[in-house]
PDB file of C-alpha atoms and ligand atoms in Angstrom:
ATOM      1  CA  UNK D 184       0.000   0.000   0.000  1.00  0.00           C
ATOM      2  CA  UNK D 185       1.116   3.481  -1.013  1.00  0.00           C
ATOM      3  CA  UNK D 186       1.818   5.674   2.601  1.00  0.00           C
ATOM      4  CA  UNK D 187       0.294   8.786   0.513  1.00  0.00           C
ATOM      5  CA  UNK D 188      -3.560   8.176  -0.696  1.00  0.00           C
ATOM      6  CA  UNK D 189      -2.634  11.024  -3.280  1.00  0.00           C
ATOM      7  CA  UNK D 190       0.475   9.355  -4.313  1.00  0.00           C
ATOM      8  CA  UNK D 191      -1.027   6.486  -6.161  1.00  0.00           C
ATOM      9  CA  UNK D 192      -1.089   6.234 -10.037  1.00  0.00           C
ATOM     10  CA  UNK D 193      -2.049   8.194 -12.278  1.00  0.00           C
ATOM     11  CA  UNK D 194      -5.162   7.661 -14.417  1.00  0.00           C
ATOM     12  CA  UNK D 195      -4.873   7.692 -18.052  1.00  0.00           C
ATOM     13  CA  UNK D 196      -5.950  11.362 -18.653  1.00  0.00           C
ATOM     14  CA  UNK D 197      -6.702  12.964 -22.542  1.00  0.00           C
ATOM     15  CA  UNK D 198      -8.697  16.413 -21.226  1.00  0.00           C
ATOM     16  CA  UNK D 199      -5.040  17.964 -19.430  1.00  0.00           C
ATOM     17  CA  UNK D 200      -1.052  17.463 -21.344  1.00  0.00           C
ATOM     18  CA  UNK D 201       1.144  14.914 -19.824  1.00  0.00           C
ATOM     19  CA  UNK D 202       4.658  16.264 -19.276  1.00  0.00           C
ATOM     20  CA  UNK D 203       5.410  12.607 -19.790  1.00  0.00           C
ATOM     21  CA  UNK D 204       4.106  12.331 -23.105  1.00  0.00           C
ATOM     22  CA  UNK D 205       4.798  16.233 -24.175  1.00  0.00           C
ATOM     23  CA  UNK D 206       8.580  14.963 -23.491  1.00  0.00           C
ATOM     24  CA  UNK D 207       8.085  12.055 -25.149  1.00  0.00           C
ATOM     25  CA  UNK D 208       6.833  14.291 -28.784  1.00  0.00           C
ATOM     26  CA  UNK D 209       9.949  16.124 -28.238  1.00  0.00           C
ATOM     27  CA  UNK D 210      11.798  13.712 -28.362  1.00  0.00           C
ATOM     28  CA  UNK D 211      10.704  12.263 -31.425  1.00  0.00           C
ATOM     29  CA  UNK D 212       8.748   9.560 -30.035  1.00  0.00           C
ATOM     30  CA  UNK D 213       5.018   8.563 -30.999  1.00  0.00           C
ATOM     31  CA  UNK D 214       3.453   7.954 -27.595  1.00  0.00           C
ATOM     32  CA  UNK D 215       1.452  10.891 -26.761  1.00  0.00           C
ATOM     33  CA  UNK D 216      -1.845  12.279 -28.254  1.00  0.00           C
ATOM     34  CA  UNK D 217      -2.596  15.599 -30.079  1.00  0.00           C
ATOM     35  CA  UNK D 218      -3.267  17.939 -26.890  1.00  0.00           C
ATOM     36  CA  UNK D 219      -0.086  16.774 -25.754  1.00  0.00           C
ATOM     37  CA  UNK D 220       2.013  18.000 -29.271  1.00  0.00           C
ATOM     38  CA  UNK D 221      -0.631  20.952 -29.359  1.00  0.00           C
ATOM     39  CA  UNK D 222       0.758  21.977 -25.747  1.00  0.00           C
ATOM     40  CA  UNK D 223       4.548  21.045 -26.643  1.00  0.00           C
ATOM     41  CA  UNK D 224       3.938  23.268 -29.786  1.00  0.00           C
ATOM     42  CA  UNK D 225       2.273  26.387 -27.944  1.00  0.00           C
ATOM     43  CA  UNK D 226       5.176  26.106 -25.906  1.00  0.00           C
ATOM     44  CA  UNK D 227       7.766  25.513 -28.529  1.00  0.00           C
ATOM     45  CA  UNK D 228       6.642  29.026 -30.088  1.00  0.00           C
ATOM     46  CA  UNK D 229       7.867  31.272 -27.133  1.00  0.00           C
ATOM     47  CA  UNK D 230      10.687  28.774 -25.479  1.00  0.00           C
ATOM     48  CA  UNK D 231      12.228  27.197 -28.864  1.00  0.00           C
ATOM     49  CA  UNK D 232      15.021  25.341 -27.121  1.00  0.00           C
ATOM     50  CA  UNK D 233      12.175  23.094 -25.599  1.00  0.00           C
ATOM     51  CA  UNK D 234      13.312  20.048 -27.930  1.00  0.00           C
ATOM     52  CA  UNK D 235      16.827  20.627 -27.156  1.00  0.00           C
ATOM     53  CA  UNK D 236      17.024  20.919 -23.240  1.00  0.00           C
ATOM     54  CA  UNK D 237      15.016  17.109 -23.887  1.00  0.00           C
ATOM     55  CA  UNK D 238      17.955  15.815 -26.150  1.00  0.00           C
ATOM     56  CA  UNK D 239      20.378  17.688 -23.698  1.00  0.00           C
ATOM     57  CA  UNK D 240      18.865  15.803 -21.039  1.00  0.00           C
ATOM     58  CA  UNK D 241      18.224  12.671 -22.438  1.00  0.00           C
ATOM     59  CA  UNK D 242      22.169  12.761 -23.647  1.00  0.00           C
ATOM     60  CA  UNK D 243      23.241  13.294 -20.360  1.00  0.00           C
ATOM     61  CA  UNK D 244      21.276   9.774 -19.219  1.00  0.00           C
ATOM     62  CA  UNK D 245      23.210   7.753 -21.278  1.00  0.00           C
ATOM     63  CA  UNK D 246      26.762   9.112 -20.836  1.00  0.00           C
ATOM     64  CA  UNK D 247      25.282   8.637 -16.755  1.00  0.00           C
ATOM     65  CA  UNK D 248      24.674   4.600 -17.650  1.00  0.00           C
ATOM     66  CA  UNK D 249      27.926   4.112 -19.611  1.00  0.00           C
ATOM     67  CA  UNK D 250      29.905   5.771 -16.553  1.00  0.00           C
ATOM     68  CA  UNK D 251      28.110   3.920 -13.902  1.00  0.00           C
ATOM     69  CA  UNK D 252      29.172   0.396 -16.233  1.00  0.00           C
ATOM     70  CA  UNK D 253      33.023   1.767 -16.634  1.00  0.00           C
ATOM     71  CA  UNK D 254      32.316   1.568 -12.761  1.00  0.00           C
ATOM     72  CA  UNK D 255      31.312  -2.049 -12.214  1.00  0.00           C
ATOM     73  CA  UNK D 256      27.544  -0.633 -11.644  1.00  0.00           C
ATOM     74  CA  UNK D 257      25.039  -3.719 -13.378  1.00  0.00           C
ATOM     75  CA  UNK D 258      21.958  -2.807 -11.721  1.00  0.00           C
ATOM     76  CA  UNK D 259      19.861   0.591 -11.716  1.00  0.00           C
ATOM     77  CA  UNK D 260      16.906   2.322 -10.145  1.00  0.00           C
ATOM     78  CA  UNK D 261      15.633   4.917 -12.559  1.00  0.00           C
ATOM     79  CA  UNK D 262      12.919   7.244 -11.144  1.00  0.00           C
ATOM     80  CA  UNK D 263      10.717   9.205 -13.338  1.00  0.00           C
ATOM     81  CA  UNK D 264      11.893   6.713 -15.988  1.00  0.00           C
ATOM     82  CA  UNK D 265       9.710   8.413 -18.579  1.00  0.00           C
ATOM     83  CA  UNK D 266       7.979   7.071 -21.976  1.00  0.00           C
ATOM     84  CA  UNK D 267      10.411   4.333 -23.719  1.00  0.00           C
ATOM     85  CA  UNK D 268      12.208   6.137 -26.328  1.00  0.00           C
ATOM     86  CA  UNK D 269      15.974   6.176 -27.972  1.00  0.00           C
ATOM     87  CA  UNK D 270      18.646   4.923 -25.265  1.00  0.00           C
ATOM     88  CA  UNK D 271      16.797   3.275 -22.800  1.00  0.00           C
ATOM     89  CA  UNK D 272      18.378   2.364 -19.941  1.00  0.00           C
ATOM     90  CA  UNK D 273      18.090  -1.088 -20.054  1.00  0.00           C
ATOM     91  CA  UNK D 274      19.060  -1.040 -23.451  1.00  0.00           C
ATOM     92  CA  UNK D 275      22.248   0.938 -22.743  1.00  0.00           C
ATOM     93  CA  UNK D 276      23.229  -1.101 -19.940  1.00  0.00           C
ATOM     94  CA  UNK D 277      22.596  -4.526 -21.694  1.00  0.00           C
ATOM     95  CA  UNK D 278      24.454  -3.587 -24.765  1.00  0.00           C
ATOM     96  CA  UNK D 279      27.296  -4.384 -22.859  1.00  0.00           C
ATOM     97  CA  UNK D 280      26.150  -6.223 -19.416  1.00  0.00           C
ATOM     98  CA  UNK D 281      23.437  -8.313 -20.556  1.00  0.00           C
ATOM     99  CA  UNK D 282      22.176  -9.371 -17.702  1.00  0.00           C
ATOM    100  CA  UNK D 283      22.503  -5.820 -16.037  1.00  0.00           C
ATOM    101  CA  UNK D 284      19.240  -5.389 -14.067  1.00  0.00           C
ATOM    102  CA  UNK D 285      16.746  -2.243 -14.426  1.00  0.00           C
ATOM    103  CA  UNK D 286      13.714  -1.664 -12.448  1.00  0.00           C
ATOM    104  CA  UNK D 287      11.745   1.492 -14.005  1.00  0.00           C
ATOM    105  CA  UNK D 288       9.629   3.408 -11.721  1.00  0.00           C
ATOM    106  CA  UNK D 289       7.078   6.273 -13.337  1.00  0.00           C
ATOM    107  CA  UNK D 290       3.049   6.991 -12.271  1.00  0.00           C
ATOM    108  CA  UNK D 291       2.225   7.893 -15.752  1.00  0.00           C
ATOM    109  CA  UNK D 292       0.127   5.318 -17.655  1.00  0.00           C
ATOM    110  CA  UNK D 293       1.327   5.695 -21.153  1.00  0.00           C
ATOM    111  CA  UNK D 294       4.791   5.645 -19.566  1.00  0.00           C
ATOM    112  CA  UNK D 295       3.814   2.271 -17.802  1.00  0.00           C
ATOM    113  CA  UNK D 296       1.628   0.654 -20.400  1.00  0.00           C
ATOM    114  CA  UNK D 297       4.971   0.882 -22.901  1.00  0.00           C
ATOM    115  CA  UNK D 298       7.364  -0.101 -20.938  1.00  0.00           C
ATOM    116  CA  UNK D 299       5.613  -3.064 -19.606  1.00  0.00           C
ATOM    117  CA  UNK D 300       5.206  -3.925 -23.411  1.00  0.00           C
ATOM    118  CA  UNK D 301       8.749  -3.533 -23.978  1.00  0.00           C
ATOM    119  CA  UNK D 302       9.741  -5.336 -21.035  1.00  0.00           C
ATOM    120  CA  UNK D 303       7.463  -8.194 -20.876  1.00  0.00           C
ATOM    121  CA  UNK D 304       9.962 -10.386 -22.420  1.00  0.00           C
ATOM    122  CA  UNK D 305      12.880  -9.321 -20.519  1.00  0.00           C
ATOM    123  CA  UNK D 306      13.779 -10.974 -16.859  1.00  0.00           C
ATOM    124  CA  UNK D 307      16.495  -8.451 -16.131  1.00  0.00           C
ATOM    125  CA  UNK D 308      14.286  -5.402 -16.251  1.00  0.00           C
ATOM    126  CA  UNK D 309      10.716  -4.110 -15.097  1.00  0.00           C
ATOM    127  CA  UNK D 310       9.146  -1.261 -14.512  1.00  0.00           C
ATOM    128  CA  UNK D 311       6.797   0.094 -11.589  1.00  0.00           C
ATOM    129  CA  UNK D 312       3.913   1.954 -11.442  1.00  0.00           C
ATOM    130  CA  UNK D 313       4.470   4.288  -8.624  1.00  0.00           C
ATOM    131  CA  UNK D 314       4.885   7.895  -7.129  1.00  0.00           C
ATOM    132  CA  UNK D 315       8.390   8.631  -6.537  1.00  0.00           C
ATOM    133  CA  UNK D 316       7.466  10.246  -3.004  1.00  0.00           C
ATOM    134  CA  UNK D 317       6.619   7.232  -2.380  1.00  0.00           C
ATOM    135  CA  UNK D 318       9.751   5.537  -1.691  1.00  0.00           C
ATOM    136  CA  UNK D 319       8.873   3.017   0.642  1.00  0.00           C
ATOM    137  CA  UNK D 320       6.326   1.903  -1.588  1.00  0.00           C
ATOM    138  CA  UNK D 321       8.995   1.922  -3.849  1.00  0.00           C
ATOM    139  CA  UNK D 322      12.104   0.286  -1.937  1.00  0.00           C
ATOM    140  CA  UNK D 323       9.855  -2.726  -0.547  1.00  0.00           C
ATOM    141  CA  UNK D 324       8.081  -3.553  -3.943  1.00  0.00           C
ATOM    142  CA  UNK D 325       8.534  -7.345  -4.586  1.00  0.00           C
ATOM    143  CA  UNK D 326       9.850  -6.369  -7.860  1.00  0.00           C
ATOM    144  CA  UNK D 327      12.777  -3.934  -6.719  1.00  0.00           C
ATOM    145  CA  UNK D 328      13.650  -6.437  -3.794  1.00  0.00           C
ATOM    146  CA  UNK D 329      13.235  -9.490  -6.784  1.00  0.00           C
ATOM    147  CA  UNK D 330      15.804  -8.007  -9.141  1.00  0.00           C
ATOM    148  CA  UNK D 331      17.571  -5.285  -7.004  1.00  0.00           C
ATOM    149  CA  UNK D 332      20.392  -6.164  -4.411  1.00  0.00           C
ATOM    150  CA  UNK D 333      20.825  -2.843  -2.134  1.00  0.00           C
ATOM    151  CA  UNK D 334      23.908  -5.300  -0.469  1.00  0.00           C
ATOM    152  CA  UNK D 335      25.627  -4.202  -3.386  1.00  0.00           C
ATOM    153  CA  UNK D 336      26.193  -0.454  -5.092  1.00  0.00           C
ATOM    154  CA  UNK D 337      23.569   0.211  -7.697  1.00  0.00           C
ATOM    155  CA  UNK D 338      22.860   3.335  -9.991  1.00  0.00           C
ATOM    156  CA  UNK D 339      20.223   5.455  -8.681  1.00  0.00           C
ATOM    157  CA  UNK D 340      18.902   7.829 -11.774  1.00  0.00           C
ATOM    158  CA  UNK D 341      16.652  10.590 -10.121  1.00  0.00           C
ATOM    159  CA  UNK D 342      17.008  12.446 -14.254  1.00  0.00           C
ATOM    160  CA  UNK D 343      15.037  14.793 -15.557  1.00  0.00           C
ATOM    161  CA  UNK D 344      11.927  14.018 -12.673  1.00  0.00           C
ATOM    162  CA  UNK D 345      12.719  16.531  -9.591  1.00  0.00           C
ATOM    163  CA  UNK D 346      11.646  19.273 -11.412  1.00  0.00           C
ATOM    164  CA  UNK D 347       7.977  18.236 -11.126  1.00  0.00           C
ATOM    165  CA  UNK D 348       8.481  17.872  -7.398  1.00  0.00           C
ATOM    166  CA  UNK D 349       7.464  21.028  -5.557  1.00  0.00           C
ATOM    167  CA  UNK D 350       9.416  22.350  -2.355  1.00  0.00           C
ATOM    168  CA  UNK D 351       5.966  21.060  -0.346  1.00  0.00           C
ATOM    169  CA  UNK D 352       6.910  17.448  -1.044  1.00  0.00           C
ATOM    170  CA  UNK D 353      10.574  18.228   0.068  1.00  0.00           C
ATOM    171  CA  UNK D 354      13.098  16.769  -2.685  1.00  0.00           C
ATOM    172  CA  UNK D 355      15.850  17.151  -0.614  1.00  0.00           C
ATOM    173  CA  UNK D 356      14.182  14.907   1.656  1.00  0.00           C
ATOM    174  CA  UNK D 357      12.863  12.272  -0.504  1.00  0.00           C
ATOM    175  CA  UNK D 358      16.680  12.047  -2.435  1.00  0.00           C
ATOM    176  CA  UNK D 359      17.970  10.777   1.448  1.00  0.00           C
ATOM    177  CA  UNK D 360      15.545   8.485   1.706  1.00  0.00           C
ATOM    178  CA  UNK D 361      16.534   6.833  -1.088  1.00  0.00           C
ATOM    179  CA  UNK D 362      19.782   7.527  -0.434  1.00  0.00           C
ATOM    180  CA  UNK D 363      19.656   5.722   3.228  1.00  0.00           C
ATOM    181  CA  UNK D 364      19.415   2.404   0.919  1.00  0.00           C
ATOM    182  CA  UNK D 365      22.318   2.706  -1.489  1.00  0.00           C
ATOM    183  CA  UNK D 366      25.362   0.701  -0.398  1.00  0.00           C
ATOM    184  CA  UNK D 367      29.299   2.031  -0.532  1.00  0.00           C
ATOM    185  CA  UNK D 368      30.519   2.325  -4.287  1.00  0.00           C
ATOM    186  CA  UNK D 369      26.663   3.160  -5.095  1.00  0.00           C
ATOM    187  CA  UNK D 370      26.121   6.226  -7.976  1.00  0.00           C
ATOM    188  CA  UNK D 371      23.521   8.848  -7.634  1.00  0.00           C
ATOM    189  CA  UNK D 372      22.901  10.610 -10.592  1.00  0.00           C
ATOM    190  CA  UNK D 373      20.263  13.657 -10.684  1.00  0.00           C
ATOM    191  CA  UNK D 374      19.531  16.737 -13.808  1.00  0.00           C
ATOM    192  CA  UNK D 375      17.468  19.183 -13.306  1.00  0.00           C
ATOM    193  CA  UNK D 376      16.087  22.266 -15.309  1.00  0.00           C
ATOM    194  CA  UNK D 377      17.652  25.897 -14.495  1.00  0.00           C
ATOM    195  CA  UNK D 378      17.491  29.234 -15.470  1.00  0.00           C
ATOM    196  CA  UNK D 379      20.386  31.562 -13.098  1.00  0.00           C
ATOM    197  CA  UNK D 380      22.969  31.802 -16.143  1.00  0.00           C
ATOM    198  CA  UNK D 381      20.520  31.811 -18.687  1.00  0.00           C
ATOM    199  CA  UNK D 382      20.332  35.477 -20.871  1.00  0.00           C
ATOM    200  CA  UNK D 383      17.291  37.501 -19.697  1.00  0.00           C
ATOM    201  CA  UNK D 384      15.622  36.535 -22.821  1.00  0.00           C
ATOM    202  CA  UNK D 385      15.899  32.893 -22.258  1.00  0.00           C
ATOM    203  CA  UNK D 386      14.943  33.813 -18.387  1.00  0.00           C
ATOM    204  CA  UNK D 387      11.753  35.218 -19.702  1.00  0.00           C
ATOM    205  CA  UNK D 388      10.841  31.760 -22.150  1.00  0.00           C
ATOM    206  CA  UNK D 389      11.674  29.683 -19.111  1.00  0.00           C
ATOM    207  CA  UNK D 390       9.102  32.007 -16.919  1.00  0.00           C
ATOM    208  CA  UNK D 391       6.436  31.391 -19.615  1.00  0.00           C
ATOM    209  CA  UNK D 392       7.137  28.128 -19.575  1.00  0.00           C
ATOM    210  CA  UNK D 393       6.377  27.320 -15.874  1.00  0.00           C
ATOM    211  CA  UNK D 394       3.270  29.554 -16.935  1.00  0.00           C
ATOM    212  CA  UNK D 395       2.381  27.308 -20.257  1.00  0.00           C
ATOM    213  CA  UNK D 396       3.184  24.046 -17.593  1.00  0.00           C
ATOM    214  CA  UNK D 397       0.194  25.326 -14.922  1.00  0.00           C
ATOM    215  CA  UNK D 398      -1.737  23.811 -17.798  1.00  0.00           C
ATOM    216  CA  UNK D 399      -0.362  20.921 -17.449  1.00  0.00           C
ATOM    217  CA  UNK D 400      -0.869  17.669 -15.232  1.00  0.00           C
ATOM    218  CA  UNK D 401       2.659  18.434 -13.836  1.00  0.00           C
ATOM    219  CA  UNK D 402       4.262  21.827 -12.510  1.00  0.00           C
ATOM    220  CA  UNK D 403       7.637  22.715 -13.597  1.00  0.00           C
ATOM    221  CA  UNK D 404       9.782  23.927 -10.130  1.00  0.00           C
ATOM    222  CA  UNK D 405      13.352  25.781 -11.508  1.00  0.00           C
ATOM    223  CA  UNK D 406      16.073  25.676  -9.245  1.00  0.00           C
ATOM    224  CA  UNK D 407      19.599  26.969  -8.885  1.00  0.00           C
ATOM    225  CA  UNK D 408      22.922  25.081  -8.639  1.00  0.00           C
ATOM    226  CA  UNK D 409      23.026  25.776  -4.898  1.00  0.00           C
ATOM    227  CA  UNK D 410      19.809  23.949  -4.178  1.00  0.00           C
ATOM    228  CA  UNK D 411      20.648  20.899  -6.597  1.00  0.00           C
ATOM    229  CA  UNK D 412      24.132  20.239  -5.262  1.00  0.00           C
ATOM    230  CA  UNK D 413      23.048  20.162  -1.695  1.00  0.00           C
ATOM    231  CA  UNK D 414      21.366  16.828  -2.428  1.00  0.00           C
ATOM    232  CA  UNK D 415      24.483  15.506  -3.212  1.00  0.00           C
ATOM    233  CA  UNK D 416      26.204  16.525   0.065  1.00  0.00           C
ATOM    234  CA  UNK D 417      27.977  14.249   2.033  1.00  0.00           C
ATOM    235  CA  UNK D 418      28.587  12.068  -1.551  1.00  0.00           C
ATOM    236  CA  UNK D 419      32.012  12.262  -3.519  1.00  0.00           C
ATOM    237  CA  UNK D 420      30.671  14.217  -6.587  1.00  0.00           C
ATOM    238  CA  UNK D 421      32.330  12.891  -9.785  1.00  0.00           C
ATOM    239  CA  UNK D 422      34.718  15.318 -11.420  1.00  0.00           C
ATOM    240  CA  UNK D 423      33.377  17.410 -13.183  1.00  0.00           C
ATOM    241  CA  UNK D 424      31.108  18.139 -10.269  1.00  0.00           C
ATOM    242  CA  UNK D 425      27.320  19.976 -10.975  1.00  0.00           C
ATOM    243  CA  UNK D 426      27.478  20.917 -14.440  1.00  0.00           C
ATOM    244  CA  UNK D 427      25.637  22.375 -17.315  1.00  0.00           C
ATOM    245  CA  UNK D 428      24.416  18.846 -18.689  1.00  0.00           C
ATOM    246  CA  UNK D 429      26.488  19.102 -22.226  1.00  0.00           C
ATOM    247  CA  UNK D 430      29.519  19.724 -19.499  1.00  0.00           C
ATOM    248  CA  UNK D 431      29.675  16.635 -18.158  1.00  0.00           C
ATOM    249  CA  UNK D 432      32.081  14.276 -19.063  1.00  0.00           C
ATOM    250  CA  UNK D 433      30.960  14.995 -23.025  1.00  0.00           C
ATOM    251  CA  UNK D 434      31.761  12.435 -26.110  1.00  0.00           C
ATOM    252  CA  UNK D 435      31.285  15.153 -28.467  1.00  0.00           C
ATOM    253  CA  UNK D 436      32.329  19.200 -28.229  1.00  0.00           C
ATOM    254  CA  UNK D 437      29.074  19.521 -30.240  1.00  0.00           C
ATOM    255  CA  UNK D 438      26.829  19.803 -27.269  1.00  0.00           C
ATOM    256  CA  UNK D 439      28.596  23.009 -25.486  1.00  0.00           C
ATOM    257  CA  UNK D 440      27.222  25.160 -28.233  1.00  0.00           C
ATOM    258  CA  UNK D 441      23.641  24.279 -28.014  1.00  0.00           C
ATOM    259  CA  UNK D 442      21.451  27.233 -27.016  1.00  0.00           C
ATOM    260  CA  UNK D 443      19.846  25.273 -24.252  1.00  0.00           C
ATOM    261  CA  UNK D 444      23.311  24.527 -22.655  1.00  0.00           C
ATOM    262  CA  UNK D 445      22.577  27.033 -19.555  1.00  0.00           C
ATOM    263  CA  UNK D 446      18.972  25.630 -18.687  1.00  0.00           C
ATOM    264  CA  UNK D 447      19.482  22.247 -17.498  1.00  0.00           C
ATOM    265  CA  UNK D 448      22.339  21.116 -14.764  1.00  0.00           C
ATOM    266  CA  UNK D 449      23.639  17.823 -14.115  1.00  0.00           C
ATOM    267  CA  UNK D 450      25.899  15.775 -11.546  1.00  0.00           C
ATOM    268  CA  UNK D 451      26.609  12.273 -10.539  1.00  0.00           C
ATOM    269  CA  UNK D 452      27.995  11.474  -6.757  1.00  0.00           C
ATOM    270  CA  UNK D 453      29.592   8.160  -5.194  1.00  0.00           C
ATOM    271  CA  UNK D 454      28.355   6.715  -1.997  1.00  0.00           C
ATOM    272  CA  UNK D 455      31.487   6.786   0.300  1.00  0.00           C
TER     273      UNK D 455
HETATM  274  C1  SAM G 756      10.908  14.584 -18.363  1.00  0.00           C
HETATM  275  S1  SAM G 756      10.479  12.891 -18.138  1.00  0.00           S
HETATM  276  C2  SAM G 756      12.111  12.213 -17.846  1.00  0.00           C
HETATM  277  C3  SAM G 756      12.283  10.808 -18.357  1.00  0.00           C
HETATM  278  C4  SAM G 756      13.678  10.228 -18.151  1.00  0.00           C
HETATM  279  N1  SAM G 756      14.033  10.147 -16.744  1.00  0.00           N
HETATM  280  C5  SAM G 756      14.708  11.023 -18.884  1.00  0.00           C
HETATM  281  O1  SAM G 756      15.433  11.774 -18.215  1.00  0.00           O
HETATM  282  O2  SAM G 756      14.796  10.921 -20.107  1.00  0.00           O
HETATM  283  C6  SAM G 756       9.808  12.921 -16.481  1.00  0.00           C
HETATM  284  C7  SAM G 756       9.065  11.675 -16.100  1.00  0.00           C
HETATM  285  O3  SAM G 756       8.857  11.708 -14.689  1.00  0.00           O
HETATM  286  C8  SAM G 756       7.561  11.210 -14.425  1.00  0.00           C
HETATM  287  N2  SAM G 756       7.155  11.708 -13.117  1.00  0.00           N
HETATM  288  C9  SAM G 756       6.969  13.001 -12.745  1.00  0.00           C
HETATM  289  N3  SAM G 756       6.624  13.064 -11.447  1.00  0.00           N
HETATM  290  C10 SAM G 756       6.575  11.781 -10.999  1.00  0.00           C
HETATM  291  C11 SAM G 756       6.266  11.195  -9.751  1.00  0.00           C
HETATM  292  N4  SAM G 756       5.956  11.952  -8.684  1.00  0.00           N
HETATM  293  N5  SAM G 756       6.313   9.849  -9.635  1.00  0.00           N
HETATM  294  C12 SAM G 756       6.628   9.078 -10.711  1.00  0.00           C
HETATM  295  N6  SAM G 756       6.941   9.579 -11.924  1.00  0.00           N
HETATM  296  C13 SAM G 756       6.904  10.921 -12.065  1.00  0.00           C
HETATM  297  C14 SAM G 756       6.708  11.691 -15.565  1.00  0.00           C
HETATM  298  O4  SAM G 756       5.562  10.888 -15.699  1.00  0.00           O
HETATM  299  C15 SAM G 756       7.685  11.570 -16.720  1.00  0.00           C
HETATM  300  O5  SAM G 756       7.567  10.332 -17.374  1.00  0.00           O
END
């Protein structure tokens, strides 16, 4: 049972735009429905970098996965694991580990429905239906215990999800409680959207996006590099530390000129 009554799934909703599903159009993927594109569009006309901080994000994922496997990491927890679409994790990870195990975790049906599809042939990896804030929910489901070991270090993926998370449902606390469970050697990797570097023009798109997002079924929370770094502390933060997400540890230079470079920040940290 979920501790939260209002943290249970979500119900397959067409009448408001899924932030899920929005990302997944800008993406390039094909699992959303028109008032989801019509809302990614109205905001694509005032914030065009919208498909770009996605790609940015999305980027930074996989270059998290392949790190975590240079370290010996097989198994991963990836919150607010979002509509399947290019580089899953899973598929990242068992590229090269194939029996590297992934348990998904998002509330959004369409999110769900698809990944269950995709997975339903693959023992290594599942995904669950379930509120992040929910994390003991979440840490004692018998599919995380099945195909999880918290005896030994895993990859925790909190990417691209904590900026739907107001400051009333306390990130800072719900990243230690999952944190609590992660054994020595563990990764915790987290991005999050920003705008305290940005120009003042892209300052203003970012404010009318939050606007465009009240529309939405989720509410889009921007926060500085202060705020995301403390939920790091008391982790060894991976060199290059909290970064503008084409920053980190990049394959190509071609990211660092991308116009949505300063509006999304991302870090990785090792459990000492
Ligand atoms: C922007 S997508 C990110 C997907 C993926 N992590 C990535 O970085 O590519 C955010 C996802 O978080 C999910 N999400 C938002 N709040 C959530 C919550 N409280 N519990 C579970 N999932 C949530 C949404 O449904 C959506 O699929």
């Amino acid at each position: 049972m979920s501790a939260h009554e209002d943290y249970g799934p979500k119900e397959l909703d067409l009448e408001v735009p899924s932030a899920a599903r929005a990302y997944d159009y800008l993406l390039g993927g094909s699992h959303n429905f028109k008032i989801d594109r019509d809302f990614a569009n109205q905001v694509r006309e005032h914030s065009p970098w919208t498909p770009n901080v996605t790609r940015l994000n999305r980027s930074f994922l996989g270059r998290v996965v392949r790190f975590c496997l240079d370290q010996g990491i097989t198994q991963f927890l990836d919150l607010g694991s979002g509509i399947p679409t290019v580089g899953n994790v899973h598929e990242v990870a068992q590229q090269r580990v194939p029996d590297a195990r992934v348990v998904y975790v998002d509330y959004e049906p369409v999110a769900y429905q698809h990944a269950s599809a995709m997975l339903a042939d693959n023992p290594n990896a599942t995904i669950i239906q379930a509120d992040i804030r929910d994390p003991e929910f979440i840490l004692n489901h018998p599919e995380t215990r099945e195909l999880l070991d918290f005896s030994r270090p895993l990859g925790l993926l909190i990417v691209g999800v904590l900026l739907f998370i107001g400051p009333e449902d306390q990130p800072a606390e719900l990243v230690r409680a999952y944190r609590e469970r992660l054994a020595p050697g563990s990764y915790l990797a987290i991005s999050h959207i920003t705008g305290e570097h940005a120009s003042p023009e892209l300052q203003a798109q970012l404010a009318a996006t939050v606007a465009a997002y009240r529309e939405a079924n989720e509410q889009l929370v921007i926060r500085d590099h202060a705020e995301i770094s403390s939920w790091f502390a008391g982790m060894e933060l991976v060199e290059p530390g909290v970064t503008f997400l084409p920053d980190w540890r990049p394959d190509t230079p071609d990211e660092a000129q991308d116009l949505a470079r300063p509006l999304g920040y991302g870090g990785v940290a090792r459990q000492p």
